[in-house]
Amino acid sequence: MMSSHDTLNTQENRLPSESNKLRLAENHNSRRDDRSSEFTGDAVVTDQRYQRGLEAYASQFQIPCEEVASWFAEHVGERFGKESILSASDIWIDDELSLHDRSLVVVAALITQGGAEQQLRSHTRWAIQHGCTRKQLEALATLLGVYAGYPRASNGLMVVREELAKLEEQ
């Protein structure tokens, strides 16, 4: 029978050696071109993904596409912004969930995380644009009170209500 020590030693033997790690890094880096972190074989796809991400964030932030990258660079840095833009490209366009449903899921995630008030404000406005109603957003926060706890749900609901009040004033 194999002991936990033997299992650990077997697992360690499967870890890449230092020379293999170096070779993996060299292969990874050689696949990149000179344009930041895009892969040469995927440059067109990456450019298209980047454009879709710009469009998603332009809609969310209510700014022109041309200003999205600089908004990110100013607020969170260029690299974080680029990764965010690329990651947002496909998650908002597939057919599995409607924009309405996606918005409810994101608002729920932000409420349960806590400490994401700025993002929650932005996504509350976007949820309204995607057809969510005040009643749905308030019911969502109420439901989260049971599953995520009263403090986070009530804090989230206060942020949502503040943002809805701003929208109603416009």
Phi, psi and omega in degrees: 000138183275131178277168178297329177295317178296320179298316179298316179297321178296318179295321179297324180294337180273350179288146181295141176289169179300321180292323177292322178299317179297316180297319177299317180296318179296317178298316180299312182292327181289340179280350182270150174260190184281352182271092180044239188246025180276145177277141184298317181292339184247017187301316181294315178298317180297318178299319179293317177299317181299317180296317178297321177296318176301316181295320179297313181289327177299318177295315182293315184275351182060046177227161177295150179308321184296341183262352186297310183300319180290328176299311179298315181303318181290321187270321185226000180099154185296314184294313179299320179298315180299315179296321178296315181298314179296319183289334181280348189298314187262336186287345180257004185237352182286169187267002185289321178234144175286164176299324177302309181295318178301317181298318178298318180297316182293317177300317178299316180297318181292322177296315184288333177291323186069157179070015182238042187299317181299315179293323179296320177300312181298315182287335174295314178299317181293323178300318178297317177298331181270011173097004177287147181254165175304314182299319179294316181294321178290321177296322177300312180296323178296315178299319180295334177302324180285318188266330183251349180106147183299313184303311182291318181295317181290321176297318178297318180297322178297318178296315179301313181296320177300316182291321178296321178298319177299317180294322181291333178287336184285000000 
